[in-house]
XYZ file of C-alpha atoms in Angstrom:
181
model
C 231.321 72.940 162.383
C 229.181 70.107 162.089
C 225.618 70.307 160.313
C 223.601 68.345 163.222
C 221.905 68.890 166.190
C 223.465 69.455 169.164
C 223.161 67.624 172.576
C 220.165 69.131 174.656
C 220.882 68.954 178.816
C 218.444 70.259 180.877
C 218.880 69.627 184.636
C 215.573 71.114 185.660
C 212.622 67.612 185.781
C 210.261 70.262 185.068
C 211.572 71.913 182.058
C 212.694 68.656 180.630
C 208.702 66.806 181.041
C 208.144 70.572 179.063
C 211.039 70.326 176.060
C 210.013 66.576 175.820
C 206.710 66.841 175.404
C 206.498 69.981 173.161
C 209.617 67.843 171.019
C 207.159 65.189 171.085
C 203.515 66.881 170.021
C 201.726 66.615 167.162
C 201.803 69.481 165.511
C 205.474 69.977 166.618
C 206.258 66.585 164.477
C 204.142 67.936 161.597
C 206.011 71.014 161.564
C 209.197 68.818 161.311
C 206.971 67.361 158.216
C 207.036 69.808 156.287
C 210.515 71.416 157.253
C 212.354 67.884 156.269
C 212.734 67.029 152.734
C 214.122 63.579 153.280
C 215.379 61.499 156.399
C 218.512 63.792 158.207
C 217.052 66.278 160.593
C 219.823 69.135 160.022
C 220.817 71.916 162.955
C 219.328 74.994 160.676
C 216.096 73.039 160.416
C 216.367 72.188 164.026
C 216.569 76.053 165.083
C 213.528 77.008 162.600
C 211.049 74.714 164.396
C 208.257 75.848 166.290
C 209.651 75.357 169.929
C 207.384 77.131 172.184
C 209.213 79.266 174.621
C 209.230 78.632 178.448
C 207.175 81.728 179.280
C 204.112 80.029 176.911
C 203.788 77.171 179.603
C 203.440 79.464 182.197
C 200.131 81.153 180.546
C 196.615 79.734 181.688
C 194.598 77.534 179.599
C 191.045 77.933 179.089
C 190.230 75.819 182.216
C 192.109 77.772 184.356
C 195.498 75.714 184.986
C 198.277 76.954 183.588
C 199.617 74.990 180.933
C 202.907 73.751 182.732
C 200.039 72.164 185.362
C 198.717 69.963 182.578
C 201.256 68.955 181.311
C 203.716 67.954 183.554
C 201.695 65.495 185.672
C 200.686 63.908 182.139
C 204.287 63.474 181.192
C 205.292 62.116 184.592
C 202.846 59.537 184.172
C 203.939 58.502 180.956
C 206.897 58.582 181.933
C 207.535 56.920 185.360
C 206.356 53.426 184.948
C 210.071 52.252 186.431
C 211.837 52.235 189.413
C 214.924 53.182 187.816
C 213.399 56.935 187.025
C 212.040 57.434 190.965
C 214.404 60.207 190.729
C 213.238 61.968 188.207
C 209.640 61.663 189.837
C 210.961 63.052 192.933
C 212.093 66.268 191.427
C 208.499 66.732 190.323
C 207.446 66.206 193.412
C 206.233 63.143 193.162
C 206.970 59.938 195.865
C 204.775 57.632 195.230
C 205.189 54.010 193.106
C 205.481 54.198 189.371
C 202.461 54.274 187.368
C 200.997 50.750 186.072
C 201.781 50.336 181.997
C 197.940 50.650 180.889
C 198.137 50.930 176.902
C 195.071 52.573 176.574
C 195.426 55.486 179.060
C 198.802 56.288 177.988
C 197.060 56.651 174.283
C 194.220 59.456 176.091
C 196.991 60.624 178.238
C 198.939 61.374 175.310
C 196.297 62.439 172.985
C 195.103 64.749 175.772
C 198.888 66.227 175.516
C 198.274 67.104 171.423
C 195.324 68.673 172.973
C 197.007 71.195 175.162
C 199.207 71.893 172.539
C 197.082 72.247 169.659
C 195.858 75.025 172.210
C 198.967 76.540 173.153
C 199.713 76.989 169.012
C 196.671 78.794 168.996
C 195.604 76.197 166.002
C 191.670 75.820 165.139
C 189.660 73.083 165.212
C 189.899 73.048 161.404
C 193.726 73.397 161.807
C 193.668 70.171 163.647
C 191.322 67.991 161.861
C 193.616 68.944 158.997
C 197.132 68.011 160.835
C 195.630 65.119 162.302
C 193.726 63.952 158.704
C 194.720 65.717 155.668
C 193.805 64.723 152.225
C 196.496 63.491 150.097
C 198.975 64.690 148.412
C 199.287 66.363 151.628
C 198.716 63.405 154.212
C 200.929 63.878 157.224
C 199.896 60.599 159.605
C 198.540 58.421 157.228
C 200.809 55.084 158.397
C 199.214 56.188 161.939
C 195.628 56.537 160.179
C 196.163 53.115 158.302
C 197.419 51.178 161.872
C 194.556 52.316 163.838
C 192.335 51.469 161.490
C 193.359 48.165 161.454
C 193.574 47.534 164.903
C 190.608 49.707 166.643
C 188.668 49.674 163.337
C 189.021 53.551 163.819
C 191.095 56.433 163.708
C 191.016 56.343 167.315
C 193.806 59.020 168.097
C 192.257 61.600 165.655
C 188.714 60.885 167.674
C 190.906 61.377 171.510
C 192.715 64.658 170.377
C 189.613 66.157 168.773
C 187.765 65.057 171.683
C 190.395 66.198 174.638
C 190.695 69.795 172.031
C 187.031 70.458 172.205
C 187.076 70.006 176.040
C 189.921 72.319 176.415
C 187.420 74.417 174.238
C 184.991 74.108 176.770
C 186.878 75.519 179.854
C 186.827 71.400 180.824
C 190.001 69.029 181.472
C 189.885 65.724 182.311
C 190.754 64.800 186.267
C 193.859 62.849 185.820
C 192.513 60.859 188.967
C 189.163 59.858 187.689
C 190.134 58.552 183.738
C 191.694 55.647 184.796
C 190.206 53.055 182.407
């Protein structure tokens, strides 16, 4: 038997904007960190990270949605920017054209994803100011850190995820509809 990871197919839109997304998160990645002691991603490491089941999107956030409802449409929109994937926005429900390329809302809509999930690990505040920023030895995002800084003169996703986190907090989530710019 082999020692890597297996081919994932999902069928369902849904539960693939859910896998992807959770795959793609944060804290899942600095999980992954700390699980990986070099550059080969093995199958037993790939079955001992923190996957969230399917039942934990179905739970409601602290602003009322469930989590499946804030994440999907935020996935969708990072996703469909293509005609070539007008199928896979139709199985969410979605018929309309695909979503304009705009850099700096997929970089909100994305940090607002870390958000969610920060959330739905049940993480702190302190937790994630500490994933997002740690002091070395134990720096997780630092070529992240160092890009930003040189391009935005900040650590500008650190600032988004803390800020779309602390919303969350609040019982508040940003309309999708009205953070266009």
């Amino acid at each position: 038997m082999s020692d890597r990871a297996p081919l994932i197919h999902i069928q369902d839109a849904e539960k693939a904007c859910l896998l992807v997304s959770n795959l793609n998160s944060l804290v899942l990645d600095f999980a992954a960190r700390t699980a990986v002691g070099g550059t080969d991603l093995s199958y037993f490491i790939i079955k001992q990270l923190p996957v969230l089941s399917p039942e934990a999107f179905l739970k409601e956030s602290k602003c009322g949605h469930k989590y499946v409802e804030l994440i999907v449409p935020r996935v969708l929109e990072l996703t469909y920017t293509a005609k070539d994937l007008e199928t896979f926005a139709n199985d969410l429900g979605y018929h309309g054209p695909p979503f304009k390329w705009d850099d700096h809302r997929r970089h909100r809509l994305r940090s607002e994803l870390d958000a969610i999930f920060a959330h739905m690990y049940h993480l702190e505040r302190v937790d994630l100011e500490w994933i997002l920023d740690a002091s070395p030895p134990s720096v997780s995002f630092s070529a992240l850190k160092k890009n930003e800084l040189k391009k935005f003169g900040e650590y500008r996703t650190r600032r988004y995820v803390l800020d779309a986190y602390d919303r969350l907090s609040r019982s508040e989530m940003p309309d999708l509809e009205a953070e266009s710019t």
